[in-house]
mmCIF file of C-alpha atoms and ligand atoms in Angstrom:
data_model
loop_
_atom_site.group_PDB
_atom_site.id
_atom_site.type_symbol
_atom_site.label_atom_id
_atom_site.label_comp_id
_atom_site.label_asym_id
_atom_site.label_seq_id
_atom_site.Cartn_x
_atom_site.Cartn_y
_atom_site.Cartn_z
ATOM 1 C CA MET V 206 103.936 96.850 182.319
ATOM 2 C CA ASP V 207 102.806 97.467 178.736
ATOM 3 C CA SER V 208 105.580 99.259 176.787
ATOM 4 C CA PRO V 209 105.018 102.430 175.497
ATOM 5 C CA GLY V 210 103.658 102.668 171.472
ATOM 6 C CA PRO V 211 104.699 104.880 169.157
ATOM 7 C CA ARG V 212 103.976 108.091 170.422
ATOM 8 C CA ALA V 213 101.516 110.345 168.160
ATOM 9 C CA PRO V 214 103.220 113.682 167.327
ATOM 10 C CA ASP V 215 101.483 116.158 169.501
ATOM 11 C CA ALA V 216 100.314 119.917 168.060
ATOM 12 C CA PHE V 217 103.339 121.168 168.373
ATOM 13 C CA GLU V 218 105.100 118.535 165.982
ATOM 14 C CA TRP V 219 102.300 118.413 163.085
ATOM 15 C CA ALA V 220 103.140 122.210 163.196
ATOM 16 C CA ALA V 221 106.531 121.401 163.060
ATOM 17 C CA HIS V 222 106.044 119.331 160.334
ATOM 18 C CA ARG V 223 104.262 122.235 158.533
ATOM 19 C CA ALA V 224 106.721 124.351 158.796
ATOM 20 C CA THR V 225 109.178 122.330 156.515
ATOM 21 C CA PHE V 226 106.526 122.940 153.725
ATOM 22 C CA PRO V 227 106.920 126.441 153.007
ATOM 23 C CA ILE V 228 104.143 127.032 150.628
ATOM 24 C CA PHE V 229 102.586 127.541 153.846
ATOM 25 C CA ARG V 230 104.224 130.683 154.509
ATOM 26 C CA SER V 231 102.402 132.385 151.497
ATOM 27 C CA SER V 232 99.455 130.452 151.090
ATOM 28 C CA ILE V 233 96.931 127.751 152.108
ATOM 29 C CA TYR V 234 97.191 124.674 150.323
ATOM 30 C CA PHE V 235 94.138 122.254 149.890
ATOM 31 C CA ASN V 236 94.995 120.593 146.847
ATOM 32 C CA THR V 237 97.508 117.012 147.800
ATOM 33 C CA CYS V 238 95.085 115.153 145.760
ATOM 34 C CA SER V 239 96.549 116.911 142.647
ATOM 35 C CA LEU V 240 100.043 117.378 143.667
ATOM 36 C CA GLY V 241 101.544 116.963 147.112
ATOM 37 C CA ALA V 242 103.185 120.117 148.625
ATOM 38 C CA LEU V 243 106.937 120.385 148.045
ATOM 39 C CA SER V 244 108.913 119.683 151.579
ATOM 40 C CA THR V 245 112.319 121.232 152.245
ATOM 41 C CA ARG V 246 113.508 117.686 152.508
ATOM 42 C CA VAL V 247 112.413 116.947 148.871
ATOM 43 C CA GLU V 248 113.929 119.948 147.822
ATOM 44 C CA ALA V 249 117.107 119.246 149.518
ATOM 45 C CA ALA V 250 116.898 115.458 147.683
ATOM 46 C CA VAL V 251 116.787 117.146 144.521
ATOM 47 C CA GLY V 252 119.718 119.467 145.357
ATOM 48 C CA ARG V 253 121.773 116.169 146.129
ATOM 49 C CA PHE V 254 120.591 114.578 142.367
ATOM 50 C CA LEU V 255 122.385 117.705 140.899
ATOM 51 C CA THR V 256 125.778 118.108 143.053
ATOM 52 C CA LEU V 257 126.409 114.025 142.092
ATOM 53 C CA TRP V 258 125.346 114.597 138.818
ATOM 54 C CA HIS V 259 128.036 117.314 138.915
ATOM 55 C CA GLU V 260 130.658 115.779 140.717
ATOM 56 C CA HIS V 261 131.000 112.307 139.525
ATOM 57 C CA GLY V 262 129.179 112.396 135.923
ATOM 58 C CA ALA V 263 128.142 109.379 134.512
ATOM 59 C CA SER V 264 129.930 107.288 137.192
ATOM 60 C CA ALA V 265 126.832 108.462 139.184
ATOM 61 C CA TRP V 266 124.936 106.119 137.756
ATOM 62 C CA TYR V 267 126.728 103.006 138.947
ATOM 63 C CA GLY V 268 126.571 104.101 142.644
ATOM 64 C CA PRO V 269 124.150 106.582 144.459
ATOM 65 C CA TRP V 270 121.494 106.579 141.449
ATOM 66 C CA TRP V 271 121.527 102.913 141.001
ATOM 67 C CA ASP V 272 121.523 102.626 145.146
ATOM 68 C CA THR V 273 118.286 105.316 145.158
ATOM 69 C CA MET V 274 116.554 103.112 142.543
ATOM 70 C CA GLY V 275 116.717 100.045 144.946
ATOM 71 C CA ALA V 276 116.376 102.190 147.947
ATOM 72 C CA LEU V 277 113.070 103.581 146.549
ATOM 73 C CA ARG V 278 111.815 99.619 145.273
ATOM 74 C CA THR V 279 112.195 98.993 149.159
ATOM 75 C CA ARG V 280 110.435 101.734 150.567
ATOM 76 C CA CYS V 281 107.544 101.618 148.256
ATOM 77 C CA ALA V 282 106.688 97.800 149.353
ATOM 78 C CA GLN V 283 107.193 98.771 152.993
ATOM 79 C CA ALA V 284 104.372 101.332 152.413
ATOM 80 C CA ILE V 285 101.946 98.711 150.901
ATOM 81 C CA GLY V 286 103.158 95.448 152.630
ATOM 82 C CA ALA V 287 104.822 93.758 149.404
ATOM 83 C CA GLU V 288 108.782 93.022 149.218
ATOM 84 C CA PRO V 289 111.051 95.286 146.966
ATOM 85 C CA ASP V 290 111.626 91.945 144.404
ATOM 86 C CA GLU V 291 107.310 92.576 144.099
ATOM 87 C CA ILE V 292 107.666 96.446 142.849
ATOM 88 C CA ALA V 293 108.588 97.953 139.395
ATOM 89 C CA LEU V 294 109.414 101.464 138.534
ATOM 90 C CA PHE V 295 107.853 103.555 136.189
ATOM 91 C CA PRO V 296 107.474 107.317 135.142
ATOM 92 C CA SER V 297 103.765 107.326 135.763
ATOM 93 C CA ILE V 298 100.355 105.407 136.146
ATOM 94 C CA THR V 299 99.870 105.088 132.585
ATOM 95 C CA ALA V 300 103.202 103.660 131.435
ATOM 96 C CA ALA V 301 102.626 100.949 134.438
ATOM 97 C CA LEU V 302 99.218 99.926 133.020
ATOM 98 C CA THR V 303 100.388 99.724 129.836
ATOM 99 C CA ALA V 304 102.785 97.307 130.812
ATOM 100 C CA VAL V 305 100.333 95.539 132.702
ATOM 101 C CA ALA V 306 97.935 95.511 130.124
ATOM 102 C CA SER V 307 100.885 94.156 127.438
ATOM 103 C CA ALA V 308 101.194 90.393 129.573
ATOM 104 C CA PHE V 309 97.554 89.533 128.766
ATOM 105 C CA GLU V 310 96.645 88.083 125.596
ATOM 106 C CA TYR V 311 92.579 88.957 125.683
ATOM 107 C CA ARG V 312 90.982 86.001 123.480
ATOM 108 C CA ASP V 313 89.521 83.772 125.845
ATOM 109 C CA ARG V 314 89.317 86.102 128.325
ATOM 110 C CA PRO V 315 88.312 89.302 126.298
ATOM 111 C CA ARG V 316 86.096 91.408 129.300
ATOM 112 C CA VAL V 317 88.116 94.073 131.444
ATOM 113 C CA VAL V 318 85.929 95.340 134.175
ATOM 114 C CA MET V 319 85.941 98.945 135.654
ATOM 115 C CA SER V 320 83.792 101.345 136.672
ATOM 116 C CA ARG V 321 82.789 104.804 135.384
ATOM 117 C CA LEU V 322 84.543 106.714 138.374
ATOM 118 C CA GLU V 323 87.977 105.278 137.752
ATOM 119 C CA PHE V 324 90.711 108.213 136.733
ATOM 120 C CA PRO V 325 90.215 108.747 132.743
ATOM 121 C CA THR V 326 94.006 107.192 132.364
ATOM 122 C CA THR V 327 92.795 103.257 133.717
ATOM 123 C CA VAL V 328 89.800 103.628 131.381
ATOM 124 C CA TYR V 329 91.503 104.550 128.054
ATOM 125 C CA GLN V 330 94.033 101.730 128.639
ATOM 126 C CA TRP V 331 91.808 99.313 127.651
ATOM 127 C CA LEU V 332 89.117 101.055 126.201
ATOM 128 C CA ALA V 333 92.335 102.197 123.458
ATOM 129 C CA LYS V 334 92.266 98.385 123.050
ATOM 130 C CA ARG V 335 89.008 97.297 121.591
ATOM 131 C CA GLY V 336 90.281 96.922 118.041
ATOM 132 C CA ALA V 337 92.662 94.226 119.850
ATOM 133 C CA GLY V 338 89.853 92.183 121.185
ATOM 134 C CA VAL V 339 89.235 93.667 124.710
ATOM 135 C CA GLU V 340 85.783 93.861 126.006
ATOM 136 C CA PRO V 341 85.936 96.664 128.130
ATOM 137 C CA THR V 342 82.876 96.740 130.691
ATOM 138 C CA ILE V 343 82.371 100.270 132.380
ATOM 139 C CA LEU V 344 80.107 100.237 135.597
ATOM 140 C CA PRO V 345 77.915 102.978 135.709
ATOM 141 C CA GLY V 346 79.022 105.272 138.624
ATOM 142 C CA GLY V 347 75.909 104.813 140.558
ATOM 143 C CA ASP V 348 75.400 107.960 142.711
ATOM 144 C CA GLY V 349 78.789 109.706 141.699
ATOM 145 C CA LEU V 350 80.003 108.813 145.455
ATOM 146 C CA THR V 351 80.839 105.231 146.098
ATOM 147 C CA MET V 352 81.011 102.186 143.948
ATOM 148 C CA ARG V 353 79.329 98.583 145.416
ATOM 149 C CA VAL V 354 81.417 95.991 145.359
ATOM 150 C CA ASP V 355 78.223 93.977 144.127
ATOM 151 C CA ALA V 356 78.694 95.647 140.751
ATOM 152 C CA TYR V 357 81.347 94.534 140.410
ATOM 153 C CA ALA V 358 80.667 91.210 141.111
ATOM 154 C CA ALA V 359 77.268 91.085 138.865
ATOM 155 C CA ALA V 360 79.835 92.043 135.599
ATOM 156 C CA THR V 361 82.648 89.492 136.510
ATOM 157 C CA ASP V 362 82.561 86.103 134.712
ATOM 158 C CA ARG V 363 84.728 83.442 133.222
ATOM 159 C CA ARG V 364 85.395 85.499 130.397
ATOM 160 C CA THR V 365 86.829 88.209 132.576
ATOM 161 C CA GLN V 366 90.538 88.713 132.501
ATOM 162 C CA LEU V 367 90.825 91.754 134.953
ATOM 163 C CA VAL V 368 88.632 93.708 137.392
ATOM 164 C CA VAL V 369 90.249 97.121 137.725
ATOM 165 C CA ALA V 370 89.254 99.352 140.733
ATOM 166 C CA SER V 371 90.700 102.271 142.496
ATOM 167 C CA HIS V 372 91.836 102.084 146.003
ATOM 168 C CA VAL V 373 90.497 105.858 146.797
ATOM 169 C CA TYR V 374 87.939 107.351 143.480
ATOM 170 C CA PHE V 375 89.830 110.208 142.590
ATOM 171 C CA THR V 376 86.744 112.516 142.559
ATOM 172 C CA SER V 377 84.263 111.189 145.539
ATOM 173 C CA GLY V 378 87.023 109.697 148.054
ATOM 174 C CA TYR V 379 85.639 106.624 148.617
ATOM 175 C CA VAL V 380 87.484 104.020 149.378
ATOM 176 C CA GLN V 381 87.056 100.466 147.652
ATOM 177 C CA ASP V 382 87.447 96.996 149.630
ATOM 178 C CA LEU V 383 90.747 95.607 148.417
ATOM 179 C CA GLY V 384 89.916 92.232 149.407
ATOM 180 C CA ALA V 385 86.335 92.091 147.904
ATOM 181 C CA MET V 386 87.854 92.811 144.178
ATOM 182 C CA SER V 387 90.392 90.230 144.654
ATOM 183 C CA ALA V 388 88.057 87.731 145.564
ATOM 184 C CA ILE V 389 85.494 88.715 142.923
ATOM 185 C CA ALA V 390 88.429 88.390 140.065
ATOM 186 C CA HIS V 391 89.870 85.127 141.440
ATOM 187 C CA ALA V 392 86.339 83.535 142.261
ATOM 188 C CA HIS V 393 86.184 83.597 138.307
ATOM 189 C CA GLY V 394 89.938 83.181 136.992
ATOM 190 C CA ALA V 395 90.499 86.476 136.536
ATOM 191 C CA LEU V 396 92.896 89.043 138.065
ATOM 192 C CA CYS V 397 92.955 92.538 140.001
ATOM 193 C CA VAL V 398 94.563 95.539 139.745
ATOM 194 C CA ILE V 399 94.057 98.151 141.737
ATOM 195 C CA ASP V 400 95.072 102.254 141.391
ATOM 196 C CA ALA V 401 96.337 103.194 144.433
ATOM 197 C CA TYR V 402 97.197 106.501 143.337
ATOM 198 C CA GLN V 403 94.774 108.479 145.876
ATOM 199 C CA GLY V 404 94.862 105.909 148.331
ATOM 200 C CA THR V 405 99.015 105.161 149.248
ATOM 201 C CA GLY V 406 100.071 107.485 152.068
ATOM 202 C CA GLN V 407 96.395 107.845 153.299
ATOM 203 C CA LEU V 408 95.695 104.881 154.023
ATOM 204 C CA PRO V 409 97.064 101.786 155.502
ATOM 205 C CA THR V 410 97.865 99.443 152.521
ATOM 206 C CA ASP V 411 98.385 95.389 152.718
ATOM 207 C CA VAL V 412 98.680 94.293 149.259
ATOM 208 C CA HIS V 413 99.237 90.120 150.577
ATOM 209 C CA ALA V 414 96.440 90.386 153.147
ATOM 210 C CA CYS V 415 94.669 91.886 150.441
ATOM 211 C CA GLY V 416 95.249 89.645 148.101
ATOM 212 C CA VAL V 417 95.493 91.748 145.005
ATOM 213 C CA ASP V 418 97.212 90.745 141.658
ATOM 214 C CA PHE V 419 98.730 94.418 140.668
ATOM 215 C CA LEU V 420 98.512 97.871 142.568
ATOM 216 C CA VAL V 421 99.840 100.959 140.903
ATOM 217 C CA THR V 422 100.440 104.061 142.753
ATOM 218 C CA GLY V 423 103.219 107.105 142.863
ATOM 219 C CA GLY V 424 104.900 109.954 144.294
ATOM 220 C CA LEU V 425 103.115 112.736 143.092
ATOM 221 C CA LYS V 426 99.892 112.993 145.844
ATOM 222 C CA TRP V 427 99.967 112.130 148.983
ATOM 223 C CA LEU V 428 103.368 110.370 149.244
ATOM 224 C CA LEU V 429 104.887 114.404 148.638
ATOM 225 C CA GLY V 430 107.373 112.714 145.748
ATOM 226 C CA GLY V 431 106.026 115.481 142.856
ATOM 227 C CA PRO V 432 105.789 114.355 139.271
ATOM 228 C CA GLY V 433 108.168 111.376 137.464
ATOM 229 C CA VAL V 434 107.940 108.280 139.441
ATOM 230 C CA ALA V 435 104.977 105.673 139.699
ATOM 231 C CA PHE V 436 105.504 102.341 141.103
ATOM 232 C CA LEU V 437 103.765 99.012 140.317
ATOM 233 C CA TYR V 438 103.218 96.057 142.565
ATOM 234 C CA VAL V 439 103.108 92.352 141.150
ATOM 235 C CA ARG V 440 102.193 89.330 143.281
ATOM 236 C CA ARG V 441 105.260 87.252 143.015
ATOM 237 C CA ALA V 442 103.312 83.933 142.538
ATOM 238 C CA LEU V 443 102.925 85.870 139.259
ATOM 239 C CA HIS V 444 106.199 86.840 138.053
ATOM 240 C CA ASP V 445 107.191 83.740 135.712
ATOM 241 C CA ARG V 446 103.759 83.298 134.419
ATOM 242 C CA LEU V 447 103.686 86.897 132.931
ATOM 243 C CA HIS V 448 105.298 88.045 129.991
ATOM 244 C CA PRO V 449 104.455 91.866 129.322
ATOM 245 C CA ASN V 450 105.562 92.830 125.717
ATOM 246 C CA ASP V 451 105.732 96.547 126.394
ATOM 247 C CA VAL V 452 109.309 96.581 128.306
ATOM 248 C CA GLY V 453 112.662 97.881 127.633
ATOM 249 C CA TRP V 454 116.269 97.163 128.370
ATOM 250 C CA PHE V 455 115.708 97.544 132.638
ATOM 251 C CA ALA V 456 113.342 94.807 132.394
ATOM 252 C CA HIS V 457 116.339 92.571 131.256
ATOM 253 C CA ARG V 458 117.612 89.624 133.539
ATOM 254 C CA ASP V 459 121.286 90.843 132.434
ATOM 255 C CA GLN V 460 120.654 94.567 131.817
ATOM 256 C CA PHE V 461 124.160 95.064 131.613
ATOM 257 C CA ALA V 462 124.962 92.386 129.587
ATOM 258 C CA PHE V 463 123.696 94.279 126.376
ATOM 259 C CA ARG V 464 122.718 91.193 124.710
ATOM 260 C CA THR V 465 120.719 91.921 121.403
ATOM 261 C CA ASP V 466 120.025 88.528 120.372
ATOM 262 C CA ALA V 467 117.244 87.696 122.474
ATOM 263 C CA PHE V 468 115.256 88.882 125.762
ATOM 264 C CA GLU V 469 115.426 87.273 128.685
ATOM 265 C CA PRO V 470 113.154 88.986 131.498
ATOM 266 C CA ALA V 471 114.249 90.028 134.884
ATOM 267 C CA ASP V 472 112.521 87.182 137.355
ATOM 268 C CA ASP V 473 111.187 89.773 139.567
ATOM 269 C CA ALA V 474 108.463 92.372 138.863
ATOM 270 C CA ARG V 475 111.386 94.436 136.912
ATOM 271 C CA ARG V 476 110.591 92.244 134.299
ATOM 272 C CA PHE V 477 107.927 95.112 133.334
ATOM 273 C CA GLU V 478 109.851 97.720 133.516
ATOM 274 C CA GLY V 479 110.812 100.079 130.807
ATOM 275 C CA GLY V 480 113.832 102.645 130.061
ATOM 276 C CA THR V 481 115.891 105.023 131.947
ATOM 277 C CA PRO V 482 114.288 106.944 134.597
ATOM 278 C CA SER V 483 114.187 110.508 135.588
ATOM 279 C CA VAL V 484 116.717 110.521 138.514
ATOM 280 C CA ALA V 485 115.798 113.956 139.734
ATOM 281 C CA ALA V 486 112.165 112.203 140.224
ATOM 282 C CA LEU V 487 113.798 108.881 141.738
ATOM 283 C CA TYR V 488 115.302 111.271 144.233
ATOM 284 C CA ALA V 489 111.912 113.395 145.091
ATOM 285 C CA ALA V 490 110.079 110.306 145.760
ATOM 286 C CA ASP V 491 112.558 108.650 147.876
ATOM 287 C CA ALA V 492 112.890 111.764 150.074
ATOM 288 C CA GLY V 493 108.766 112.041 149.778
ATOM 289 C CA LEU V 494 108.143 108.568 150.987
ATOM 290 C CA SER V 495 110.638 109.086 153.400
ATOM 291 C CA VAL V 496 108.267 111.782 155.368
ATOM 292 C CA VAL V 497 105.223 109.621 154.790
ATOM 293 C CA GLN V 498 107.117 106.837 156.641
ATOM 294 C CA GLU V 499 108.430 108.658 159.534
ATOM 295 C CA LEU V 500 104.743 109.898 160.389
ATOM 296 C CA GLY V 501 103.243 106.698 159.758
ATOM 297 C CA ILE V 502 100.425 105.772 157.654
ATOM 298 C CA ASP V 503 97.986 105.314 160.681
ATOM 299 C CA ARG V 504 98.773 108.040 162.408
ATOM 300 C CA LEU V 505 98.385 110.284 159.199
ATOM 301 C CA ARG V 506 94.975 108.431 158.932
ATOM 302 C CA ALA V 507 93.596 109.393 162.196
ATOM 303 C CA ARG V 508 94.856 112.868 161.953
ATOM 304 C CA GLN V 509 93.231 113.291 158.341
ATOM 305 C CA LEU V 510 89.893 111.893 159.345
ATOM 306 C CA ASP V 511 90.328 114.536 162.087
ATOM 307 C CA LEU V 512 90.501 117.368 159.947
ATOM 308 C CA VAL V 513 88.005 115.576 157.310
ATOM 309 C CA GLY V 514 85.559 115.824 159.676
ATOM 310 C CA ASP V 515 86.045 119.082 161.009
ATOM 311 C CA LEU V 516 86.417 120.495 157.155
ATOM 312 C CA ILE V 517 82.808 118.662 156.748
ATOM 313 C CA ASP V 518 81.452 120.616 159.637
ATOM 314 C CA ARG V 519 82.530 123.821 159.197
ATOM 315 C CA LEU V 520 81.251 123.436 155.149
ATOM 316 C CA ARG V 521 77.721 122.695 156.503
ATOM 317 C CA ALA V 522 77.882 125.420 158.839
ATOM 318 C CA VAL V 523 78.343 127.995 155.895
ATOM 319 C CA GLY V 524 75.536 126.054 154.237
ATOM 320 C CA LEU V 525 77.220 123.694 151.857
ATOM 321 C CA ARG V 526 76.864 120.542 151.009
ATOM 322 C CA PRO V 527 80.121 118.484 150.837
ATOM 323 C CA ARG V 528 79.455 115.358 148.669
ATOM 324 C CA VAL V 529 80.193 112.571 151.776
ATOM 325 C CA PRO V 530 79.021 109.621 153.178
ATOM 326 C CA THR V 531 77.701 109.707 156.986
ATOM 327 C CA ASP V 532 80.150 107.183 157.737
ATOM 328 C CA LEU V 533 84.286 108.467 157.467
ATOM 329 C CA SER V 534 85.394 105.194 158.024
ATOM 330 C CA GLY V 535 84.837 104.223 153.991
ATOM 331 C CA HIS V 536 86.120 107.949 152.879
ATOM 332 C CA ALA V 537 89.559 109.196 152.114
ATOM 333 C CA GLY V 538 90.520 112.709 152.459
ATOM 334 C CA ILE V 539 88.956 114.229 149.480
ATOM 335 C CA VAL V 540 85.957 116.555 149.831
ATOM 336 C CA THR V 541 83.938 117.645 147.202
ATOM 337 C CA VAL V 542 81.596 120.533 147.360
ATOM 338 C CA PRO V 543 78.638 121.046 144.612
ATOM 339 C CA VAL V 544 78.842 124.895 143.219
ATOM 340 C CA PRO V 545 77.743 126.172 140.194
ATOM 341 C CA ASP V 546 80.749 127.750 138.755
ATOM 342 C CA PRO V 547 83.826 125.516 139.981
ATOM 343 C CA SER V 548 86.852 127.020 138.109
ATOM 344 C CA ALA V 549 84.979 130.773 139.142
ATOM 345 C CA VAL V 550 85.522 129.839 142.890
ATOM 346 C CA VAL V 551 88.667 128.353 142.202
ATOM 347 C CA THR V 552 90.050 131.424 140.843
ATOM 348 C CA ALA V 553 88.415 133.091 143.572
ATOM 349 C CA LEU V 554 89.971 131.528 146.364
ATOM 350 C CA ARG V 555 93.570 131.999 144.330
ATOM 351 C CA GLN V 556 93.261 135.191 144.832
ATOM 352 C CA ARG V 557 92.895 135.092 148.415
ATOM 353 C CA ARG V 558 96.209 132.579 148.516
ATOM 354 C CA ILE V 559 94.163 129.684 149.027
ATOM 355 C CA ILE V 560 95.108 126.599 146.312
ATOM 356 C CA VAL V 561 91.808 124.257 145.733
ATOM 357 C CA ASP V 562 90.752 122.717 142.495
ATOM 358 C CA SER V 563 87.538 121.937 140.773
ATOM 359 C CA ARG V 564 86.416 118.779 139.213
ATOM 360 C CA PRO V 565 82.901 119.075 136.848
ATOM 361 C CA GLY V 566 80.450 120.392 139.320
ATOM 362 C CA VAL V 567 82.194 120.360 142.125
ATOM 363 C CA VAL V 568 85.283 122.738 144.254
ATOM 364 C CA ARG V 569 87.830 119.404 145.219
ATOM 365 C CA LEU V 570 89.627 119.696 148.877
ATOM 366 C CA SER V 571 91.584 117.513 150.152
ATOM 367 C CA PRO V 572 93.514 118.117 153.900
ATOM 368 C CA TYR V 573 96.407 116.463 154.784
ATOM 369 C CA PHE V 574 98.348 116.373 158.037
ATOM 370 C CA TYR V 575 99.969 119.823 157.243
ATOM 371 C CA ASN V 576 96.899 121.009 157.294
ATOM 372 C CA THR V 577 95.292 122.983 160.484
ATOM 373 C CA ILE V 578 91.760 123.439 161.839
ATOM 374 C CA GLU V 579 92.538 127.159 161.130
ATOM 375 C CA ASP V 580 93.031 126.333 157.480
ATOM 376 C CA ASN V 581 89.520 124.737 157.541
ATOM 377 C CA ARG V 582 87.969 127.770 158.670
ATOM 378 C CA ALA V 583 89.851 129.985 156.499
ATOM 379 C CA VAL V 584 89.062 128.041 153.832
ATOM 380 C CA CYS V 585 85.057 127.910 154.706
ATOM 381 C CA ALA V 586 84.997 131.583 155.158
ATOM 382 C CA ALA V 587 86.303 132.446 151.731
ATOM 383 C CA LEU V 588 84.001 129.955 149.756
ATOM 384 C CA ARG V 589 81.035 131.689 151.549
ATOM 385 C CA GLU V 590 82.214 135.230 150.525
ATOM 386 C CA ALA V 591 83.058 133.951 147.448
ATOM 387 C CA LEU V 592 79.903 132.145 146.475
ATOM 388 C CA ALA V 593 77.943 135.035 148.054
ATOM 389 C CA ALA V 594 79.550 137.560 145.801
ATOM 390 C CA PRO V 595 78.105 138.291 142.417
ATOM 391 C CA ALA V 596 79.357 136.646 139.054
ATOM 392 C CA PRO V 597 81.765 138.915 136.984
ATOM 393 C CA ALA V 598 80.084 140.461 134.176
ATOM 394 C CA SER V 599 80.933 138.601 130.884
HETATM 395 C C1 PLP N 769 93.647 107.799 140.568
HETATM 396 C C2 PLP N 769 94.383 108.451 139.479
HETATM 397 N N1 PLP N 769 95.141 107.703 138.617
HETATM 398 C C3 PLP N 769 96.065 107.831 137.533
HETATM 399 C C4 PLP N 769 96.494 109.067 137.717
HETATM 400 C C5 PLP N 769 97.170 109.969 136.646
HETATM 401 O O1 PLP N 769 98.015 108.992 135.922
HETATM 402 P P1 PLP N 769 99.318 109.091 135.132
HETATM 403 O O2 PLP N 769 100.821 109.246 136.239
HETATM 404 O O3 PLP N 769 99.480 108.318 133.794
HETATM 405 O O4 PLP N 769 99.296 110.685 134.649
HETATM 406 C C6 PLP N 769 95.757 109.944 138.491
HETATM 407 C C7 PLP N 769 95.933 111.742 138.808
HETATM 408 O O5 PLP N 769 96.994 112.299 138.248
HETATM 409 C C8 PLP N 769 94.816 109.782 139.639
HETATM 410 O O6 PLP N 769 94.185 110.596 140.541
#
């Protein structure tokens, strides 16, 4: 007889998980793609950090705090199919990308291929290096929803250093094909950088199988860990080939030797790291990631597809036109709805204790496992009312 596989949480268990996110006691939260909701587990983990600080002062560093850094690298590696020595820790995506960008010379390969649909910080990283010889190539955003693989292929050549793409595009929810991105880069001797901040937690990811060279992600959104921790994956074969020059003492092979005569980079991905992390944020990130891991990314994806499909149907039923593809298998949990005055709608919904956000021209909703069909019903009714109400006199 087949052994039973992992059992999917039933409706009651999803409700039990929702109950550990106190925001739902007073509000309906639909903005995980900006900031994941705070769970009681994450709150308790930050409390533990404070207690250790109280009780042990600096000696907490050399015990539990240091161990938490290691545990976090391991958890992140598990979430994306990597090994812990391929993970470096940073305070933000920007800091991680800066370390990556600092590992290249750009003289023979000045071109960096990106798209207009990236999150701005990703593009600014290389736009700001024009004076240092970088040739940023920004692909037009097409329909504003999808970014076709062919566009990256056409723009990549033997002068390309990096192909940079999102796993999930932050305004559209479109899911990029990571295997195709790395194949395009590698066909021309270039490397591929993936911004997976909107992907990890929402989508199963296997960095080894898809062959990407770098992947940045972090705790803020779908990993439920709040601000302050980002992760950089660096493919192991690149470790000894690359010498980032934007580094700090955490990147040294023998950090606690405190040598100042020479910089010897760590053998693993830590060679990209900078300075002292925010330890409270490490505790929060570790606890948030543990929730996601326990639920299982495949289960989360299945539940989210159900919620997103239902939300789209209900939005259409109230006369709205969500910008989503017909086939949701290439789409993540970000649903944008064009409206005439997005920030007025966000404010109107906030008055009804429904939290959504806006981007130029659209209201953005991002359901996650803790949302329910009842939340979908409520947000659609509130949107209908807010859009029917006359605009306040200015
Ligand atoms: C895809 C993506 N990348 C990067 C960022 C932000 O990066 P940073 O950590 O540098 O603020 C965001 C949003 O916060 C994002 O949605």
